[in-house]
XYZ file of C-alpha atoms in Angstrom:
581
model
C 0.000 0.000 0.000
C 1.160 3.545 -0.752
C 1.795 5.956 2.099
C 0.060 8.797 0.253
C -2.169 7.345 -2.484
C -5.469 5.690 -1.601
C -5.854 2.020 -2.508
C -7.614 -0.695 -0.556
C -5.507 -3.430 0.989
C -5.801 -6.718 -0.908
C -7.538 -9.318 1.252
C -9.031 -12.767 0.926
C -12.801 -13.224 0.620
C -14.770 -14.526 3.597
C -18.162 -16.091 2.893
C -20.748 -14.874 5.402
C -24.142 -16.116 4.292
C -25.099 -14.319 1.088
C -23.045 -11.214 1.964
C -19.338 -11.927 1.353
C -16.644 -9.778 2.911
C -13.201 -8.699 1.730
C -11.625 -8.902 -1.709
C -13.412 -6.592 -4.149
C -16.612 -6.492 -2.094
C -17.799 -3.149 -0.692
C -16.759 -2.135 2.808
C -19.610 -3.522 4.909
C -21.499 -1.771 7.727
C -22.622 -3.600 10.825
C -24.188 -2.945 14.209
C -25.112 -4.812 17.381
C -28.396 -5.253 19.218
C -28.648 -4.009 22.802
C -31.791 -5.935 23.797
C -31.878 -9.338 25.449
C -31.191 -12.164 23.009
C -33.879 -14.135 24.837
C -36.516 -11.527 23.953
C -37.187 -12.730 20.416
C -39.812 -10.122 19.616
C -37.677 -7.185 20.772
C -34.591 -8.622 19.042
C -36.371 -9.012 15.709
C -37.942 -5.555 15.930
C -34.595 -3.937 16.660
C -32.868 -5.990 13.960
C -35.358 -4.755 11.362
C -34.727 -1.132 12.393
C -30.988 -1.664 11.974
C -31.385 -3.378 8.606
C -33.714 -0.665 7.345
C -31.120 1.919 8.407
C -28.488 0.123 6.300
C -26.805 -2.514 8.486
C -25.401 -5.417 6.454
C -24.479 -7.657 9.410
C -26.251 -7.851 12.795
C -24.600 -9.023 15.998
C -26.288 -10.430 19.115
C -24.617 -11.357 22.361
C -24.941 -14.963 23.503
C -23.907 -15.359 27.136
C -24.740 -19.055 27.213
C -26.061 -21.963 25.215
C -29.659 -20.910 25.866
C -29.122 -17.502 24.241
C -27.137 -19.085 21.413
C -29.979 -21.534 20.731
C -32.532 -18.693 20.641
C -30.638 -17.128 17.754
C -32.354 -19.834 15.684
C -35.739 -18.329 16.539
C -34.521 -14.826 15.727
C -33.115 -16.056 12.412
C -36.381 -17.776 11.505
C -38.480 -14.731 12.407
C -36.283 -12.444 10.304
C -36.488 -14.888 7.402
C -40.277 -14.872 7.655
C -40.285 -11.043 7.683
C -38.299 -10.924 4.428
C -34.831 -10.274 5.895
C -33.188 -13.613 5.159
C -30.311 -12.036 3.240
C -28.795 -10.208 6.233
C -26.318 -12.409 8.154
C -26.491 -12.729 11.936
C -23.404 -12.810 14.127
C -23.184 -14.335 17.604
C -20.949 -12.517 20.095
C -19.322 -14.987 22.519
C -17.266 -14.413 25.654
C -16.112 -16.928 28.289
C -18.201 -19.817 26.927
C -16.874 -22.001 24.079
C -19.955 -24.240 24.302
C -22.121 -21.229 23.451
C -19.920 -20.668 20.383
C -20.481 -24.287 19.319
C -24.242 -23.889 19.683
C -24.322 -20.545 17.864
C -22.402 -21.984 14.908
C -25.440 -24.164 14.175
C -27.794 -21.175 13.784
C -26.035 -18.051 12.501
C -23.751 -17.078 9.647
C -20.819 -15.917 11.781
C -19.571 -16.368 15.353
C -17.301 -13.875 17.078
C -14.938 -15.304 19.693
C -12.586 -13.343 21.946
C -9.068 -14.803 22.286
C -8.773 -13.106 25.678
C -11.401 -15.338 27.247
C -12.213 -18.172 24.819
C -9.924 -20.627 26.643
C -7.900 -18.429 28.982
C -9.673 -17.627 32.228
C -11.253 -14.212 32.813
C -8.773 -11.415 33.352
C -7.874 -10.797 37.004
C -4.951 -8.403 36.500
C -2.605 -11.049 37.904
C 1.005 -11.373 36.775
C 1.907 -15.000 36.129
C 5.450 -16.192 35.522
C 5.318 -18.809 32.779
C 8.208 -21.009 31.752
C 8.432 -21.595 28.008
C 7.115 -25.119 28.558
C 4.149 -23.908 30.611
C 3.355 -21.232 28.068
C 3.482 -23.787 25.255
C 1.099 -25.999 27.219
C -1.392 -23.124 27.393
C -1.219 -22.762 23.606
C -1.961 -26.474 23.261
C -5.135 -25.935 25.309
C -6.227 -23.356 22.748
C -5.529 -25.777 19.887
C -7.488 -28.584 21.531
C -10.534 -26.359 21.974
C -10.359 -24.238 18.804
C -9.767 -26.966 16.208
C -13.057 -28.824 16.858
C -14.870 -25.470 16.710
C -13.301 -24.635 13.336
C -14.290 -28.039 11.969
C -17.848 -27.535 13.203
C -17.956 -24.123 11.500
C -16.632 -25.588 8.258
C -19.344 -28.252 8.297
C -22.107 -25.667 8.790
C -20.532 -23.013 6.521
C -20.238 -20.627 9.456
C -17.624 -17.865 9.363
C -15.824 -16.656 12.480
C -14.461 -13.379 13.749
C -11.385 -13.431 15.934
C -12.083 -10.297 17.954
C -9.332 -8.992 20.231
C -10.217 -6.209 22.653
C -7.659 -4.112 24.504
C -9.850 -4.368 27.598
C -10.013 -8.154 27.731
C -6.494 -9.401 27.063
C -5.834 -12.467 29.182
C -3.504 -12.431 32.168
C -1.364 -14.913 30.215
C -0.787 -12.457 27.359
C -0.434 -9.548 29.769
C 2.178 -11.402 31.806
C 4.408 -12.016 28.793
C 3.764 -8.969 26.574
C 2.270 -6.373 28.871
C -0.575 -4.032 28.028
C 0.831 -3.369 24.551
C -0.076 -3.459 20.857
C 2.405 -6.313 20.541
C 0.417 -8.300 23.110
C -2.866 -7.616 21.315
C -1.384 -8.726 18.005
C 0.079 -11.911 19.466
C -3.271 -12.743 21.084
C -4.803 -12.590 17.608
C -2.003 -14.399 15.798
C -2.144 -17.397 18.135
C -5.660 -18.099 16.845
C -4.936 -17.142 13.233
C -2.015 -19.550 12.972
C -4.312 -22.385 13.994
C -6.833 -21.294 11.351
C -4.087 -21.415 8.708
C -2.913 -24.842 9.849
C -6.501 -26.114 9.604
C -6.942 -24.423 6.203
C -9.921 -22.553 7.620
C -10.216 -19.395 5.529
C -13.570 -17.889 6.501
C -12.103 -15.793 9.308
C -12.376 -12.051 9.885
C -10.112 -10.180 12.299
C -10.761 -7.270 14.627
C -8.424 -5.665 17.119
C -9.997 -2.809 19.052
C -9.344 -0.282 21.798
C -11.083 2.789 23.200
C -7.811 4.699 22.807
C -7.716 5.692 19.126
C -3.923 5.908 18.972
C -3.560 2.391 20.429
C -6.246 1.097 18.057
C -4.607 2.614 14.953
C -1.091 1.550 15.854
C -2.203 -1.994 16.746
C -4.119 -2.541 13.515
C -1.111 -1.343 11.515
C 1.139 -3.731 13.448
C -1.299 -6.603 12.890
C -1.366 -5.977 9.142
C 2.444 -6.003 8.981
C 2.591 -9.163 11.079
C 0.014 -10.976 8.919
C 1.843 -9.944 5.759
C 5.125 -11.255 7.148
C 3.444 -14.647 7.636
C 1.693 -14.658 4.253
C -1.816 -13.938 5.580
C -4.397 -11.631 4.014
C -7.488 -12.004 6.215
C -9.983 -9.110 6.023
C -10.331 -6.678 8.903
C -13.262 -5.353 10.892
C -12.654 -1.851 12.315
C -14.129 -0.146 15.341
C -13.293 2.022 18.335
C -14.679 0.364 21.457
C -16.435 2.366 24.154
C -16.397 5.504 21.982
C -19.267 7.092 23.925
C -22.152 9.123 22.536
C -23.026 12.467 20.976
C -20.212 14.556 19.465
C -17.355 12.800 21.269
C -18.506 9.327 20.210
C -18.747 10.385 16.585
C -15.375 12.142 16.601
C -13.531 9.194 18.180
C -15.155 6.692 15.833
C -14.574 8.724 12.668
C -10.986 9.482 13.658
C -10.000 5.909 14.521
C -11.905 4.101 11.781
C -11.413 6.793 9.129
C -7.653 7.065 9.631
C -7.230 3.371 8.821
C -9.746 3.371 5.974
C -7.971 6.362 4.409
C -4.799 4.284 4.135
C -6.714 1.371 2.591
C -7.137 -0.831 5.656
C -10.562 -2.177 6.607
C -13.291 -4.319 5.061
C -16.172 -3.808 7.487
C -16.871 -1.219 10.194
C -19.005 -0.687 13.236
C -19.457 2.693 14.929
C -19.963 1.851 18.631
C -22.158 4.562 20.161
C -23.825 4.573 23.573
C -27.120 5.204 21.799
C -29.746 3.160 19.996
C -27.888 0.911 17.514
C -29.723 2.251 14.458
C -28.094 5.644 15.198
C -24.719 4.099 14.381
C -25.558 3.373 10.748
C -25.812 6.950 9.355
C -22.465 7.788 10.987
C -20.843 4.729 9.408
C -22.303 5.608 6.007
C -20.897 9.140 6.186
C -17.462 7.806 7.095
C -17.529 5.524 4.053
C -18.833 8.298 1.788
C -15.862 10.492 2.705
C -13.423 7.646 2.094
C -15.095 6.887 -1.249
C -14.456 10.490 -2.334
C -10.722 9.705 -2.224
C -10.935 6.878 -4.763
C -9.378 7.383 -8.202
C -7.638 10.602 -7.222
C -4.752 12.261 -9.019
C -1.546 10.410 -8.151
C 0.533 11.941 -5.358
C 4.140 11.560 -6.422
C 6.240 12.057 -3.287
C 8.873 10.059 -1.390
C 8.390 8.753 2.127
C 10.852 10.384 4.507
C 13.478 7.984 5.794
C 13.480 10.039 9.005
C 9.822 9.308 9.783
C 9.233 6.472 12.237
C 5.962 4.825 11.270
C 5.964 2.021 13.843
C 5.506 4.210 16.922
C 3.928 7.564 17.698
C 6.064 10.616 18.355
C 5.093 14.208 17.773
C 7.143 15.973 15.100
C 9.728 18.218 16.765
C 9.272 21.903 15.900
C 10.584 25.224 17.102
C 8.333 27.487 19.149
C 7.081 30.549 17.255
C 6.107 33.659 19.221
C 5.868 31.665 22.411
C 2.421 30.357 21.395
C 2.780 27.745 18.621
C 5.050 24.734 18.284
C 7.805 23.380 20.477
C 6.441 21.735 23.621
C 3.133 23.627 23.452
C 0.169 21.279 22.832
C -1.457 21.685 19.409
C -3.620 24.797 19.358
C -7.029 25.621 17.942
C -7.068 28.463 15.449
C -10.264 30.109 14.315
C -10.724 31.971 11.052
C -12.371 35.307 11.864
C -13.155 36.966 8.559
C -14.304 40.197 10.203
C -11.862 41.151 12.937
C -8.364 39.843 12.297
C -7.891 39.683 16.074
C -5.302 37.331 17.493
C -6.946 36.683 20.836
C -10.155 34.992 21.883
C -12.928 37.563 22.318
C -14.682 38.056 25.637
C -17.807 36.342 24.349
C -16.066 32.975 24.759
C -16.036 32.835 28.536
C -15.994 29.054 28.748
C -12.323 28.082 28.559
C -13.251 24.771 26.935
C -14.680 26.743 24.015
C -11.973 29.363 23.551
C -9.731 29.199 20.536
C -6.084 29.784 21.296
C -5.761 32.306 18.481
C -8.052 34.239 16.240
C -6.542 34.498 12.806
C -7.071 36.573 9.706
C -4.987 35.516 6.697
C -4.506 39.078 5.461
C -2.956 40.325 8.679
C 0.233 39.459 10.499
C -0.370 38.476 14.136
C 2.305 40.948 15.163
C 1.490 40.809 18.854
C 3.276 37.463 18.855
C 5.921 38.361 16.258
C 4.743 35.531 13.995
C 5.206 35.539 10.239
C 2.662 33.199 8.729
C 2.806 31.437 5.350
C -0.493 30.313 3.809
C 0.582 27.362 1.668
C -1.022 24.528 -0.202
C 0.811 21.243 -0.493
C 1.735 22.069 -4.087
C 3.580 25.164 -2.842
C 5.893 23.080 -0.653
C 8.941 23.030 -2.934
C 12.653 23.273 -2.054
C 12.738 27.078 -2.330
C 9.812 27.539 0.034
C 11.235 25.039 2.512
C 14.577 26.874 2.449
C 12.794 30.131 3.220
C 10.807 28.546 6.058
C 14.013 27.308 7.648
C 15.490 30.791 7.629
C 12.578 32.709 9.216
C 12.763 32.237 12.980
C 9.107 32.916 13.821
C 7.570 31.393 10.694
C 4.348 29.406 10.961
C 2.842 27.481 8.040
C -0.919 27.360 7.526
C -1.096 24.218 5.369
C -4.166 23.408 3.282
C -5.046 21.054 0.442
C -7.526 21.099 -2.434
C -6.705 17.530 -3.468
C -9.378 14.809 -3.641
C -7.251 12.941 -1.096
C -6.272 15.740 1.301
C -4.963 13.293 3.896
C -2.465 11.805 1.443
C -1.341 15.134 0.006
C -0.915 16.837 3.382
C 0.923 13.799 4.721
C 3.276 13.986 1.726
C 3.925 17.687 2.444
C 4.752 16.897 6.071
C 7.167 14.183 4.958
C 8.954 16.778 2.811
C 9.443 18.966 5.885
C 10.666 16.028 7.966
C 13.147 14.909 5.304
C 14.480 18.472 4.950
C 14.934 18.859 8.739
C 12.631 21.869 8.586
C 11.206 22.389 12.070
C 8.697 25.118 11.206
C 5.416 24.786 13.168
C 2.464 23.791 10.979
C -1.205 24.587 11.426
C -3.326 22.053 9.521
C -6.196 23.811 7.753
C -9.278 22.222 6.227
C -12.052 24.156 4.451
C -15.469 22.639 3.827
C -18.839 23.620 2.356
C -21.139 21.328 4.323
C -24.804 21.781 5.170
C -24.918 18.764 7.520
C -23.158 19.344 10.894
C -22.594 15.610 11.460
C -20.989 15.156 8.033
C -18.731 18.164 8.688
C -17.641 16.715 12.029
C -16.922 13.309 10.467
C -14.910 14.693 7.555
C -12.836 16.937 9.828
C -12.201 14.116 12.292
C -10.834 11.874 9.523
C -8.795 14.546 7.727
C -7.203 16.044 10.838
C -7.059 12.824 12.839
C -5.048 10.868 10.272
C -2.317 13.517 10.410
C -2.414 14.205 14.148
C -2.032 10.506 14.973
C 1.091 10.473 12.774
C 2.522 13.189 15.037
C 1.952 16.000 12.520
C 0.423 19.354 13.343
C 1.027 22.094 15.899
C -2.553 23.226 15.575
C -5.693 22.876 13.513
C -7.956 25.340 11.746
C -11.446 24.368 10.574
C -13.652 26.507 8.362
C -17.039 25.914 6.748
C -18.494 28.288 4.166
C -22.118 27.413 4.987
C -22.791 29.649 7.973
C -26.116 27.988 8.814
C -24.436 24.599 9.294
C -22.447 25.251 12.468
C -22.019 28.293 14.681
C -18.605 29.336 15.945
C -18.813 27.611 19.366
C -19.704 24.349 17.628
C -16.682 24.588 15.300
C -14.423 25.320 18.252
C -15.851 22.422 20.270
C -15.331 20.120 17.291
C -11.664 21.121 16.977
C -10.951 20.580 20.667
C -12.765 17.244 20.463
C -10.567 16.134 17.550
C -7.374 17.055 19.415
C -8.556 15.092 22.454
C -9.617 12.062 20.416
C -6.174 12.068 18.770
C -4.625 12.096 22.269
C -2.582 15.231 21.632
C -4.429 17.657 23.917
C -6.920 17.268 26.758
C -9.497 20.014 27.287
C -12.581 18.246 28.648
C -13.793 15.265 30.629
C -13.361 12.019 28.724
C -16.036 9.351 28.928
C -15.183 5.749 28.057
C -18.646 4.272 27.625
C -19.757 1.086 25.910
C -22.587 0.949 23.365
C -24.554 -1.605 25.359
C -25.700 -5.087 24.356
C -27.762 -7.935 25.733
C -25.258 -8.240 28.592
C -25.804 -4.664 29.809
C -26.981 -4.716 33.421
C -28.438 -1.205 33.848
C -30.052 1.673 31.940
C -26.925 2.728 30.073
C -28.101 5.801 28.185
C -29.853 7.431 31.148
C -26.873 6.715 33.382
C -24.390 8.271 30.965
C -26.532 11.407 30.679
C -26.698 11.758 34.473
C -22.959 11.219 34.914
C -22.125 13.682 32.136
C -24.438 16.297 33.593
C -22.689 16.086 36.962
C -19.055 15.812 35.787
C -18.671 17.549 32.407
C -16.898 20.515 34.042
C -14.025 18.355 35.331
C -11.347 18.978 32.701
C -8.937 16.129 32.110
C -10.830 13.516 34.131
C -11.484 10.080 32.586
C -14.646 8.242 33.613
C -15.544 4.751 32.413
C -19.188 3.684 32.166
C -19.397 0.008 31.269
C -22.465 -2.206 30.978
C -20.802 -5.424 32.192
C -17.459 -6.965 33.105
C -16.482 -8.308 29.655
C -14.325 -5.304 28.775
C -15.176 -3.074 31.724
C -12.217 -3.200 34.127
C -9.719 -3.680 31.285
C -10.931 -1.079 28.778
C -11.193 1.585 31.467
C -7.902 0.592 33.128
C -6.446 4.064 32.555
C -9.643 5.836 33.679
C -9.671 7.782 36.926
C -13.071 6.388 37.927
C -15.286 3.586 36.681
C -18.949 2.605 36.829
C -19.437 -1.071 35.903
C -22.508 -3.294 35.909
C -21.884 -6.250 38.225
C -25.382 -7.774 38.345
C -28.890 -6.930 37.267
C -29.407 -3.430 38.655
C -26.167 -3.617 40.679
C -23.033 -1.534 40.175
C -19.342 -1.714 41.110
C -17.441 1.580 41.395
C -13.733 1.831 40.634
C -11.018 4.310 41.501
C -8.289 3.631 38.984
C -7.995 -0.159 38.682
C -9.270 -0.762 42.219
C -12.891 -1.667 42.892
C -13.716 0.457 45.955
C -17.490 -0.026 46.241
C -19.226 -3.262 45.261
C -22.759 -4.329 44.463
C -24.392 -0.903 44.885
C -28.046 -0.560 43.879
C -28.341 1.211 40.536
C -30.629 3.827 42.098
C -27.784 4.982 44.374
C -24.742 4.415 42.193
C -24.508 7.708 40.264
C -24.692 9.757 43.473
C -22.057 7.542 45.120
C -19.789 7.937 42.066
C -20.087 11.726 42.284
C -19.282 11.615 46.015
C -16.292 9.366 45.281
C -14.976 11.853 42.722
C -15.547 14.801 45.071
C -13.745 12.993 47.903
C -10.706 12.226 45.679
């Protein structure tokens, strides 16, 4: 795959009912039900809403064999309603027997390497000898091979779905909480699939941290290629949350990988009704499709750029406000004033741009000399000039059909030339739909920010009725936070909910947000059950996790400090816990 030119990664084809995945097939959209799998009527009704919204695969959780068996009834009811062509997927954790049962009734079964054979994660460090570790791998073989043979007999595909939050203690003990550990957890299962010549396997490797998710998927692709594998990939950001933040995180993580050609199916995981996920996924794919068949970007990859790990590009500090060690800033285009400071009307610090900017005026109060450049302008003469002007700042924009690729190529030119000028990434849109604007900006900026490029961002939209100024500013700060380059607000790590969810997720998230949104820099996890809960929110400051029907465990860091609290009391106790510190 090219570093700058869009082309989809070549993958094998996986047969999933009548809707194949990978190869030359379209990038598929999927979602997951959040009702009980035992409630056939509710499951079918919700499935139809998702299908009508555009979902091409539907996933249901199956905690045990009883739920897995009821997928047969759901399948039959959907067939009778005229929806036979949409494959169903069973989501399995902790229970291989449920996976065996599900394989008899649905088109695909998702298993989690972190808990398929390995015991549930307890955050215990275990010292394995090589012999003991090898014996654990043999346990996986003995359980997985019969399952693969059962799936082959019934023409059932599988998804090997690794989650950052549910790596086993075995993997954690040897590899740590790392992308390398996530990849190895996946490869252990994939190698068995290859040995068994089982080809109908899809891979996913997810995290709530977008930078970890992007880096890990890239590492997995390289590892598969090194072993001659070309399995298709499912992309998603787990526990992305809801509202603006959930959409930004999902578009940034998924879109960054799609823009470089990686990904064959996607799911946007929002803490909302599942049919709300589909329009967001469609808009992500529409933006990626606009990059197809673009004019070739002829540029070399810098030998000085380290692609395997994240590091922010080193730049000099201009005017004491941009570049150097200063976190990436938000710059707002003010066509009327040309002021270089946030006006008094933006009293909320979370919604204040760092600089107002007018391209026709020099922000002399900071001694900055700005250069408005497109990527085509970035030739040797310009770069030489930029190196010689001490307080130069580049405002970099692109009019290319693939702005991510062209702007990335321009940044590589600066890196290769050892030009440390600070760069503000600028994107201009003409959107009438606020959600589409947010999604496009999240992909275009996010792909560059997660490469370590950009000392600030500048977002403009020519349709004034689409978004007001506070909304544009909020979007920019949200993108910087989702890219993990600047924190300006409370971060919520919240799951989308499924049949395992043990409390009213959406109402709870709204109540927690209402009480804590002012706490800048705090991370709060809100998780429906224990599958990914303690692991996915391991770096959160506080956690709210369903432990039983209507019962909640509260965490401070990784430690569970209050157990089995009634749901009616849990939000208030969480707020008191935060206040007590």
